[in-house]
CSV table of N, CA, C and O in Angstrom, one decimal:
chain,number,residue,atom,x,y,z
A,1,UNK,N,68.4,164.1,76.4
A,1,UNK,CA,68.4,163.4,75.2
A,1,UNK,C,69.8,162.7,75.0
A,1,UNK,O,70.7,163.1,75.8
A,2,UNK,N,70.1,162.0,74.3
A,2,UNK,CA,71.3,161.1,74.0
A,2,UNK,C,70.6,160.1,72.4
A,2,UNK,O,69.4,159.6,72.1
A,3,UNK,N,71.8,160.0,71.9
A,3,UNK,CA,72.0,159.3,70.5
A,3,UNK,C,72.1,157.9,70.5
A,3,UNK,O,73.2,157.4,71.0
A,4,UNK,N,70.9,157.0,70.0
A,4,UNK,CA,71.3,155.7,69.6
A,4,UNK,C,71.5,155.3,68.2
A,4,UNK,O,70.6,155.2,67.4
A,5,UNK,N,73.0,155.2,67.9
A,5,UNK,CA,72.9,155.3,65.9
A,5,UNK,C,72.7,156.7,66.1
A,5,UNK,O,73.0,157.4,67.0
A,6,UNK,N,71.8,156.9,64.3
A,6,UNK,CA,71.1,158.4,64.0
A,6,UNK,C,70.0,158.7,65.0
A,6,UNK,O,69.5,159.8,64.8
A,7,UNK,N,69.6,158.1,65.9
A,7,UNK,CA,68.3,158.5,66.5
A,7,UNK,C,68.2,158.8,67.6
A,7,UNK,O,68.4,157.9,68.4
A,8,UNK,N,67.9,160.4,68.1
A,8,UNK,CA,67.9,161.0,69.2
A,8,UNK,C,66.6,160.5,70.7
A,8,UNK,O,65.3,160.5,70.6
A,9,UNK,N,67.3,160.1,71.8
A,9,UNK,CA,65.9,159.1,72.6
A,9,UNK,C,66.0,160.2,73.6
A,9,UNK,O,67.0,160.9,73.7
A,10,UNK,N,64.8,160.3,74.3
A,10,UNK,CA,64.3,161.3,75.4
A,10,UNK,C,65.0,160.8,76.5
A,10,UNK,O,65.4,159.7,76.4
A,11,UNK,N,65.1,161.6,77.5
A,11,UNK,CA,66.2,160.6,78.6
A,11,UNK,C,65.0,160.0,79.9
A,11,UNK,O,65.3,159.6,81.0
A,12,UNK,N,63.7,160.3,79.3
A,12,UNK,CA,62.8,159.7,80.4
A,12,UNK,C,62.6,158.2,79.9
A,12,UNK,O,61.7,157.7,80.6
A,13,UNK,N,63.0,157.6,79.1
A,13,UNK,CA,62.9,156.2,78.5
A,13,UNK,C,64.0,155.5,79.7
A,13,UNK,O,63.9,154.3,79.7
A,14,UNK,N,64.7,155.9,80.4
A,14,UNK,CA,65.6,155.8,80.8
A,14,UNK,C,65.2,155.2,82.6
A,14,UNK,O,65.7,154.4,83.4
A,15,UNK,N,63.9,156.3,82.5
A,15,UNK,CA,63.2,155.4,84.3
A,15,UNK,C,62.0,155.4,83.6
A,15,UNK,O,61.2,155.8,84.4
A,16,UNK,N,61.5,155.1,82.6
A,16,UNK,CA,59.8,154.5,82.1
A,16,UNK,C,60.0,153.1,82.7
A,16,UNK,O,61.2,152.6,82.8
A,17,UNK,N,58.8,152.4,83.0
A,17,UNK,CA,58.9,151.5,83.3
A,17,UNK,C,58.5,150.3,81.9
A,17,UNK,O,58.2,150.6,80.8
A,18,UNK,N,58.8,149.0,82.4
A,18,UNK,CA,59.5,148.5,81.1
A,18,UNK,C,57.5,147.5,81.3
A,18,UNK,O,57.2,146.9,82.3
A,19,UNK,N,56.3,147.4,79.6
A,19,UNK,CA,55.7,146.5,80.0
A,19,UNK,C,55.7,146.0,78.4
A,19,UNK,O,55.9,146.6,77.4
A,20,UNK,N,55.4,144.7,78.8
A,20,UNK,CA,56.0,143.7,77.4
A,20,UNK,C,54.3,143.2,77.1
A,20,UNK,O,53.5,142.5,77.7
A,21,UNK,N,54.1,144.2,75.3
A,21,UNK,CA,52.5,143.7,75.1
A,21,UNK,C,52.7,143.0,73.6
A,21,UNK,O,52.7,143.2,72.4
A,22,UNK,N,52.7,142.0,74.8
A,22,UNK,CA,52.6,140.8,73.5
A,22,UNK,C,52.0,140.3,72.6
A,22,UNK,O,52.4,139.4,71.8
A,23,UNK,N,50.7,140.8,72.7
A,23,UNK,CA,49.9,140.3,71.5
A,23,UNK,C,50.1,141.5,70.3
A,23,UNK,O,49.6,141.5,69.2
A,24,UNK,N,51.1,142.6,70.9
A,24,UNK,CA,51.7,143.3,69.8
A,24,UNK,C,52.9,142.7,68.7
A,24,UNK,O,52.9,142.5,67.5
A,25,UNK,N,54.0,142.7,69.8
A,25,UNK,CA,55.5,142.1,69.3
A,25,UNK,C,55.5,140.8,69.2
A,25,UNK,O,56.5,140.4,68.7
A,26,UNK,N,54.4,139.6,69.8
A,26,UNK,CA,54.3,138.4,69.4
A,26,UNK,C,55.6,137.7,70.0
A,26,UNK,O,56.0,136.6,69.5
A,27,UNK,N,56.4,138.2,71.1
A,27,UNK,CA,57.7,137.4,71.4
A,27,UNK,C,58.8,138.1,70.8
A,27,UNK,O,59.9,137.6,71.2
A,28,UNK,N,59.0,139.3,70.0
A,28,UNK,CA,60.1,139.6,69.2
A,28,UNK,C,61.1,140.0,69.8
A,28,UNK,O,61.9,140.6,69.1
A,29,UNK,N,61.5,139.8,71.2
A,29,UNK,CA,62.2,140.2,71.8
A,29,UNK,C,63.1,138.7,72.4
A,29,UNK,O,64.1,138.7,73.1
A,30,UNK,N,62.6,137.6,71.8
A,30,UNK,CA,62.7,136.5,72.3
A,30,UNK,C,63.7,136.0,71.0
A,30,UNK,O,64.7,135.2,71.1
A,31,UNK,N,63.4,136.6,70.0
A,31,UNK,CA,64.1,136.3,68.6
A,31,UNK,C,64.6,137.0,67.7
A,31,UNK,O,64.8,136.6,66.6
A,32,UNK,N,64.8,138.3,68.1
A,32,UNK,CA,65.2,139.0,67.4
A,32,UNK,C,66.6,140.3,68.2
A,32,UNK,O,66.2,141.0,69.2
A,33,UNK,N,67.7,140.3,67.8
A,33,UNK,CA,68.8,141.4,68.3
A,33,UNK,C,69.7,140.4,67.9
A,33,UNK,O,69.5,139.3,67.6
A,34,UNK,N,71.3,141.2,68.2
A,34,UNK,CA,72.2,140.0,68.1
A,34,UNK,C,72.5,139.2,68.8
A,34,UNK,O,73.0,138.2,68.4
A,35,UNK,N,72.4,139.3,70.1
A,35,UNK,CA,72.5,138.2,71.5
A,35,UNK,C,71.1,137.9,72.2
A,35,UNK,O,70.1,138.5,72.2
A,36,UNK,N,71.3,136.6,72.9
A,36,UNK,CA,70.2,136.6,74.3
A,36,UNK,C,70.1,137.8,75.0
A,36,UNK,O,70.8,138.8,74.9
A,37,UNK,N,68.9,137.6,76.2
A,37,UNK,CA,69.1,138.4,77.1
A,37,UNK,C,70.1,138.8,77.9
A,37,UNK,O,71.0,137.9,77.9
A,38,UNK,N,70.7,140.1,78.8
A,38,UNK,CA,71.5,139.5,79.5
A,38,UNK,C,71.7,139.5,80.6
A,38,UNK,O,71.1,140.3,81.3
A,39,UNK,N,72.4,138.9,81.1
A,39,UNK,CA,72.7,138.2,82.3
A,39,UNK,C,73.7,138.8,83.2
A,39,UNK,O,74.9,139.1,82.9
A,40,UNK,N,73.1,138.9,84.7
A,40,UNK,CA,74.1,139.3,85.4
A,40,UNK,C,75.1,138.2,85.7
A,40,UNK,O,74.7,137.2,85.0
A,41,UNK,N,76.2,137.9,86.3
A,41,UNK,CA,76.7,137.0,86.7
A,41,UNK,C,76.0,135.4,87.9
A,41,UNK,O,76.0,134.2,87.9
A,42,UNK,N,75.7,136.4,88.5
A,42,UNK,CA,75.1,135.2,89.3
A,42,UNK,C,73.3,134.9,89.2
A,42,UNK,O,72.4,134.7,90.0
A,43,UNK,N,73.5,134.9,87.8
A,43,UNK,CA,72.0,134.3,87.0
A,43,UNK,C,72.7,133.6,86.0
A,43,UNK,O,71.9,133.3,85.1
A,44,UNK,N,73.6,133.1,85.8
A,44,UNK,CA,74.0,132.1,85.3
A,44,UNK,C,74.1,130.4,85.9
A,44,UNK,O,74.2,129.3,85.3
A,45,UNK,N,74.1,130.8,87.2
A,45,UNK,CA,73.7,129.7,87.8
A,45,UNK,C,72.2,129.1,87.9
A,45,UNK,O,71.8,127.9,87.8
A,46,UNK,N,71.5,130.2,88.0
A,46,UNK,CA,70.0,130.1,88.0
A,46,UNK,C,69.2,129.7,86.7
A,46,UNK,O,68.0,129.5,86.7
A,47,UNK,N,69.8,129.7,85.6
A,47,UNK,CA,69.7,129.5,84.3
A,47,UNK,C,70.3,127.7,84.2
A,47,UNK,O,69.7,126.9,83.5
A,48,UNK,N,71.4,127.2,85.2
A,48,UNK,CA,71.7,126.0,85.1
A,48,UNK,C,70.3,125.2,85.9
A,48,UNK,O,69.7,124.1,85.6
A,49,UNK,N,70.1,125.9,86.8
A,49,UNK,CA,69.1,125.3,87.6
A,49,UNK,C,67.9,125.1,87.2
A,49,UNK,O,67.4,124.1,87.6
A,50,UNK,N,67.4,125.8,86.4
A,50,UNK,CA,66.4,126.1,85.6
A,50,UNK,C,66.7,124.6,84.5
A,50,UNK,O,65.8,123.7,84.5
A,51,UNK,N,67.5,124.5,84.0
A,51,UNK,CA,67.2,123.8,82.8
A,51,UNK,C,66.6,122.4,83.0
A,51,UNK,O,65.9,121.9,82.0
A,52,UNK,N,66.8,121.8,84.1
A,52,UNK,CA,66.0,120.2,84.4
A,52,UNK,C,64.5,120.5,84.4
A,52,UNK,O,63.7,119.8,83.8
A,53,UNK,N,64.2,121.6,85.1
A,53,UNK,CA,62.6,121.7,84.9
A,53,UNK,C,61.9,122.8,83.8
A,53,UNK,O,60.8,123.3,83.8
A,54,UNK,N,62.9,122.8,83.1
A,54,UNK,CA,62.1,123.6,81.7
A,54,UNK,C,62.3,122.5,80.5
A,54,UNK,O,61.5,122.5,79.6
A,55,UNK,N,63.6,121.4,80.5
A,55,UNK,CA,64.0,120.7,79.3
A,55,UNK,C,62.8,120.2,78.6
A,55,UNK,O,62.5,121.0,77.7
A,56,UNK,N,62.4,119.7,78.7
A,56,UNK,CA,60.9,119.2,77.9
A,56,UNK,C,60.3,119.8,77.3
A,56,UNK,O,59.8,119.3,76.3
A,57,UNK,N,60.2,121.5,77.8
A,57,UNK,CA,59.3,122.5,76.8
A,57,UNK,C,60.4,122.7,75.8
A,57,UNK,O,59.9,122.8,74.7
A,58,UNK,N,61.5,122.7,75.7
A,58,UNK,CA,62.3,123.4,74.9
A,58,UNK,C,62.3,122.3,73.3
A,58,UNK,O,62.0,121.1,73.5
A,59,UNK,N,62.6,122.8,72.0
A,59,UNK,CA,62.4,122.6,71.0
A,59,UNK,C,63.9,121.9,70.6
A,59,UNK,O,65.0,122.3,71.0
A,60,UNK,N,63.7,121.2,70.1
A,60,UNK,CA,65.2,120.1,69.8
A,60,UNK,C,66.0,120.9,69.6
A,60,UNK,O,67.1,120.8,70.3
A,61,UNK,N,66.0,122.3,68.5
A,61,UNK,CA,67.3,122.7,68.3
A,61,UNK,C,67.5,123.3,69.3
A,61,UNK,O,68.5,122.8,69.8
A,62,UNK,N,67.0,124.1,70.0
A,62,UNK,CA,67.4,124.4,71.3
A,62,UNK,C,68.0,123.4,72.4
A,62,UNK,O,68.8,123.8,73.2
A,63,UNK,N,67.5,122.3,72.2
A,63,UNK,CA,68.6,121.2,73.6
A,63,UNK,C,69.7,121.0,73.0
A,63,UNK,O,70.8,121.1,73.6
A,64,UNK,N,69.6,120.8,71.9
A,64,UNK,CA,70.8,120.3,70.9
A,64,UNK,C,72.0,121.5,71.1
A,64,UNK,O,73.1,121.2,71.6
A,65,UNK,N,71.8,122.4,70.8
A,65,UNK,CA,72.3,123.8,70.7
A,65,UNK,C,72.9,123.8,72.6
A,65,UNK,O,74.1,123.9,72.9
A,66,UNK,N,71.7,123.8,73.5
A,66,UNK,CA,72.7,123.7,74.9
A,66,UNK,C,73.2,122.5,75.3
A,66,UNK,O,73.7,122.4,76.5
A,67,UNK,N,73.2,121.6,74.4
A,67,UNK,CA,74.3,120.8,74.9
A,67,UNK,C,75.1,120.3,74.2
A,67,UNK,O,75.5,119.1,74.3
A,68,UNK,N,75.7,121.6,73.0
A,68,UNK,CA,76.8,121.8,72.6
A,68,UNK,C,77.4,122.9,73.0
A,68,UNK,O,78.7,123.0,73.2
A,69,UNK,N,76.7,124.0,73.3
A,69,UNK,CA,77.4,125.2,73.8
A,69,UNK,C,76.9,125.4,75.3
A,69,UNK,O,77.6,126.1,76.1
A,70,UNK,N,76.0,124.9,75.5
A,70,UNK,CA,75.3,125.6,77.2
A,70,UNK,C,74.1,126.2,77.3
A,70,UNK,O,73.1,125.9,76.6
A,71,UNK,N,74.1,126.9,78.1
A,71,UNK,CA,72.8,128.2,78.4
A,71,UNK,C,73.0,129.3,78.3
A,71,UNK,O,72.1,130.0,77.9
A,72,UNK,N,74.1,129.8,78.5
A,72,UNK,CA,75.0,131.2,78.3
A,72,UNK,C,76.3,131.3,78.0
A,72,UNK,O,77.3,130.7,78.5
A,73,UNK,N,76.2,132.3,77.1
A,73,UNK,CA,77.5,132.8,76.0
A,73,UNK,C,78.0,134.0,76.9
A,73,UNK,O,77.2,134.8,77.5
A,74,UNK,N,79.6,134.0,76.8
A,74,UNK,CA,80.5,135.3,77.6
A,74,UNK,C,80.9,136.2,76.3
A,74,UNK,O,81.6,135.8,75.4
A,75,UNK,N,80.5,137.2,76.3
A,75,UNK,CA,80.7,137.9,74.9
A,75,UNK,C,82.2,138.2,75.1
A,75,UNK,O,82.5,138.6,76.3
A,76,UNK,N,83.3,138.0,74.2
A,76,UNK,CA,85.2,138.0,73.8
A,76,UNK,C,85.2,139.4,73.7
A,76,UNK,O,86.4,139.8,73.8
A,77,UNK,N,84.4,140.3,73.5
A,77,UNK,CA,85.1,142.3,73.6
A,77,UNK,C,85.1,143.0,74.5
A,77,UNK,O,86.0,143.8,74.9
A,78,UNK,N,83.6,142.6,75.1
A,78,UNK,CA,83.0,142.9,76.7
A,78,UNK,C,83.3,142.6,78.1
A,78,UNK,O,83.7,143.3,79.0
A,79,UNK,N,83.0,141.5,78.1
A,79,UNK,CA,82.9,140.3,79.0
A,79,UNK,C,81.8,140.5,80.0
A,79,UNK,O,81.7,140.6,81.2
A,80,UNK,N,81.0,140.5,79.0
A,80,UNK,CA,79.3,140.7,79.7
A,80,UNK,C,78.7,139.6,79.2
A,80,UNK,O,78.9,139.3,78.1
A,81,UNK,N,77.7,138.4,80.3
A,81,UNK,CA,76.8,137.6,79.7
A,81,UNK,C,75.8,137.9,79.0
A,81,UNK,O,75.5,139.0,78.7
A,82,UNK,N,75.3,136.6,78.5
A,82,UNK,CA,73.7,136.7,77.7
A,82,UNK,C,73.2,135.4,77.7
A,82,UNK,O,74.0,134.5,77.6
A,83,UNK,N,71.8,135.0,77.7
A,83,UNK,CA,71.2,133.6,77.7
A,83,UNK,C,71.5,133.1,75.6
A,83,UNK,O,71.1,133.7,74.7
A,84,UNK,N,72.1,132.1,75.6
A,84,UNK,CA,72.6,131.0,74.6
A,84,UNK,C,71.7,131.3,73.5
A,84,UNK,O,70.7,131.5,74.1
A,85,UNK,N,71.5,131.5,72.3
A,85,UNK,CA,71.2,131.5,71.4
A,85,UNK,C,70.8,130.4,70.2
A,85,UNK,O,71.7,129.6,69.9
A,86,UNK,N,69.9,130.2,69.7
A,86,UNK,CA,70.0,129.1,68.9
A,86,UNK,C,70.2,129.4,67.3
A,86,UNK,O,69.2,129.7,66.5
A,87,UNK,N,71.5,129.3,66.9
A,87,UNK,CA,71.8,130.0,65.7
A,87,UNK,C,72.4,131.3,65.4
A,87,UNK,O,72.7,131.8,64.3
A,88,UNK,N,72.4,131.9,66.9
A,88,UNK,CA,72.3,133.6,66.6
A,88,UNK,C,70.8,134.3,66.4
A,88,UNK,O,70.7,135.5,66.3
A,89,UNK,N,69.8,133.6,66.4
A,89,UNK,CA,68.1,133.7,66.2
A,89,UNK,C,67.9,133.5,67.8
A,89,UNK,O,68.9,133.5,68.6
A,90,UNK,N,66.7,133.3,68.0
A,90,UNK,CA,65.8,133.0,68.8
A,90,UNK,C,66.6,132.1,70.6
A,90,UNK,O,67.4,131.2,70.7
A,91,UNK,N,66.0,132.8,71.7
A,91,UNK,CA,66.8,132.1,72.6
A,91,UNK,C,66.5,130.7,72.7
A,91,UNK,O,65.5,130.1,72.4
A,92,UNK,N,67.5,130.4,73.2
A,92,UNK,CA,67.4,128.7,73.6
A,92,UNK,C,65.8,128.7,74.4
A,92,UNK,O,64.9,128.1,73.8
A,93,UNK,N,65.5,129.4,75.4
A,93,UNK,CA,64.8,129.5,76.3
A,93,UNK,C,63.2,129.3,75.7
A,93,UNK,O,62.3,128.6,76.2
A,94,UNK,N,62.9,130.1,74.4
A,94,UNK,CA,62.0,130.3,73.7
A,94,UNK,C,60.8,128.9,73.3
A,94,UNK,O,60.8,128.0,72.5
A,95,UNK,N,60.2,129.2,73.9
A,95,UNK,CA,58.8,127.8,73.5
A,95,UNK,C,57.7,128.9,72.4
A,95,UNK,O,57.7,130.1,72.6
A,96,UNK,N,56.8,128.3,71.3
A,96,UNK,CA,56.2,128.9,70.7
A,96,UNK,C,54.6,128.4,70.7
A,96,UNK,O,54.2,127.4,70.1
A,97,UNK,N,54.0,129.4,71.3
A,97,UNK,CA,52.6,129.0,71.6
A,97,UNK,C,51.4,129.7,71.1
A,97,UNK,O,51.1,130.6,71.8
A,98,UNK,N,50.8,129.6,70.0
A,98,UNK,CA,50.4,129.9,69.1
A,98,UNK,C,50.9,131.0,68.4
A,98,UNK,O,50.3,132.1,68.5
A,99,UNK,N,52.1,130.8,67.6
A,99,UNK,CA,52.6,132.0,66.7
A,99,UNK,C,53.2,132.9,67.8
A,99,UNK,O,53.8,133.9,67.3
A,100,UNK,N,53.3,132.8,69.0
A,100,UNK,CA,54.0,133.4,69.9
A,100,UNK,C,54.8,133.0,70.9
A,100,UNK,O,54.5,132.2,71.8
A,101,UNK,N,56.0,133.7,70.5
A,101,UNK,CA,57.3,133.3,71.7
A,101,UNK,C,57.2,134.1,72.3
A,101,UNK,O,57.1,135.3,72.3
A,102,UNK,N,57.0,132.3,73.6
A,102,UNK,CA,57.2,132.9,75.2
A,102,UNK,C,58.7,132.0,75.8
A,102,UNK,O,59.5,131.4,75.1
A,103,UNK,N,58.8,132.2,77.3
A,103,UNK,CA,60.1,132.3,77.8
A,103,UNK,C,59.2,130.7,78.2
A,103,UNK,O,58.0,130.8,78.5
A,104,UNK,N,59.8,129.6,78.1
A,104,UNK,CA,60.1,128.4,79.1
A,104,UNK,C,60.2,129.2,80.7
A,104,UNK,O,59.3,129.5,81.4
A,105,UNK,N,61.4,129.4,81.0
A,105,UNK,CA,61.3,129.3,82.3
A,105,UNK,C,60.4,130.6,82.9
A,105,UNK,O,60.1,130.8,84.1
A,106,UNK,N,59.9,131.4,81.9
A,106,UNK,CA,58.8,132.4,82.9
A,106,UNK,C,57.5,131.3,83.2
A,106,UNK,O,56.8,131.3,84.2
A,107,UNK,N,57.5,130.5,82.2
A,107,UNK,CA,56.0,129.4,82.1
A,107,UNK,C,55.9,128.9,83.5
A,107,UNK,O,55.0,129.0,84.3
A,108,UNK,N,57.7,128.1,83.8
A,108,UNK,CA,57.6,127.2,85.0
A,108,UNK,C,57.8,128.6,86.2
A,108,UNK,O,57.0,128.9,87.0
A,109,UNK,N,58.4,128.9,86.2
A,109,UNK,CA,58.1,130.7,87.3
A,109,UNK,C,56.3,130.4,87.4
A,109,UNK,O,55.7,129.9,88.4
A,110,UNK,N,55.7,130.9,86.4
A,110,UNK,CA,54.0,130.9,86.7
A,110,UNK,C,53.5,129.6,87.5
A,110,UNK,O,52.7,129.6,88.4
A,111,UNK,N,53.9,128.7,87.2
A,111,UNK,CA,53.4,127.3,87.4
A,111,UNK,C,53.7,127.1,88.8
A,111,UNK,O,53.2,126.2,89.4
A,112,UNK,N,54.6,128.2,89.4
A,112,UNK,CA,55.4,127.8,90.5
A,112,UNK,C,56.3,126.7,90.8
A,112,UNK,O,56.7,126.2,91.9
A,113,UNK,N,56.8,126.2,89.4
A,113,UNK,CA,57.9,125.3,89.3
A,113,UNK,C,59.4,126.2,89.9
A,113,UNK,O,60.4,125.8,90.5
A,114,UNK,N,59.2,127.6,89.3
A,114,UNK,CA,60.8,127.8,89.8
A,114,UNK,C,60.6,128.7,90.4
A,114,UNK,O,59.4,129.1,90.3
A,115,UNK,N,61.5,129.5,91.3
A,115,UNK,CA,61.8,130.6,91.7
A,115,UNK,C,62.1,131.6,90.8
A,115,UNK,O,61.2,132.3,90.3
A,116,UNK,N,63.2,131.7,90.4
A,116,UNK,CA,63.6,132.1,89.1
A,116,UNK,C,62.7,132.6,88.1
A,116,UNK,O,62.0,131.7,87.6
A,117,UNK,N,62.5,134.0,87.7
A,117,UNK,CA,61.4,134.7,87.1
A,117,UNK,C,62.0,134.4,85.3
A,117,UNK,O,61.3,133.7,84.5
A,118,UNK,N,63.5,135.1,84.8
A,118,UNK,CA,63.6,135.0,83.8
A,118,UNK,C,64.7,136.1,83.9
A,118,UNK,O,64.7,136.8,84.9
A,119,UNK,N,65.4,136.2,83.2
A,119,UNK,CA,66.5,137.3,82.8
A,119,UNK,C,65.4,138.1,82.2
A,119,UNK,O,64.5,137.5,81.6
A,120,UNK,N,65.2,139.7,82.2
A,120,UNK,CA,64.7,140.7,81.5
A,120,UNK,C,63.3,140.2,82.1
A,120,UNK,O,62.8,139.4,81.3
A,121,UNK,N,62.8,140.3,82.7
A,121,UNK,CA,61.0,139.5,83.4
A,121,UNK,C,60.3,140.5,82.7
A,121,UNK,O,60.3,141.6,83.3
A,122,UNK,N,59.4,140.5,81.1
A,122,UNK,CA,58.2,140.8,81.1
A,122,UNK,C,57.6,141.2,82.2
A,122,UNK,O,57.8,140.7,83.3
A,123,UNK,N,56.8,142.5,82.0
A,123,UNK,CA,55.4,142.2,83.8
A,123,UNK,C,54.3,142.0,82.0
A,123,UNK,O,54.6,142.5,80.9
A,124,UNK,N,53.2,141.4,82.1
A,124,UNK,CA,51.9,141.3,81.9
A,124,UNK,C,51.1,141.7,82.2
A,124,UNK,O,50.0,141.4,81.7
């Protein structure tokens, strides 16, 4: 066991495997915490590469947003990445398809547009 805050977590959460049921959380993982996903170092590149063939799905404030700040933010305490934010809300990355946020670049991943699965990959 070990403490997050007040609340004690089993330490088998620790190798459970991770499945994302979306017709539960609706995307909430896409818009909600205080940063993007995050990012190893050399997925920051892959996130540049990504953006020519996802730009189109993405929602104005989100282009607007990465091209004032980018794709990814270096957190100033840490110095650990995360995928760019729009507002501190919802990732840049985030397209919404009926009442549900999904990832842009997982879409073009399916489509076989990218290699590139996604920071944090959902399995379905």
């Amino acid at each position: 066991m070990f403490a997050v805050g007040p609340v004690l977590v089993s330490d088998a959460v620790l190798d459970a495997p991770f499945a994302c049921a979306l017709g539960k959380c609706r995307g909430a993982c896409c818009v909600q915490g205080v940063r993007g996903a995050p990012l190893e170092p050399e997925e920051r590149a892959q996130l540049e590469a990504a953006l020519p063939v996802v730009w189109d799905r993405l929602r104005p404030a989100a282009q607007a947003t990465i091209l004032r700040e980018g794709t990814w933010e270096r957190d100033a305490e840490d110095g650990s990445f995360a995928v760019m934010t729009v507002g501190g809300n919802e990732c840049v990355f985030a397209v919404f398809r009926g009442g549900v946020a999904k990832c842009a670049i997982q879409e073009a991943h399916r489509e076989g547009l990218l290699a590139f699965p996604k920071p944090i990959s959902c399995h379905l």
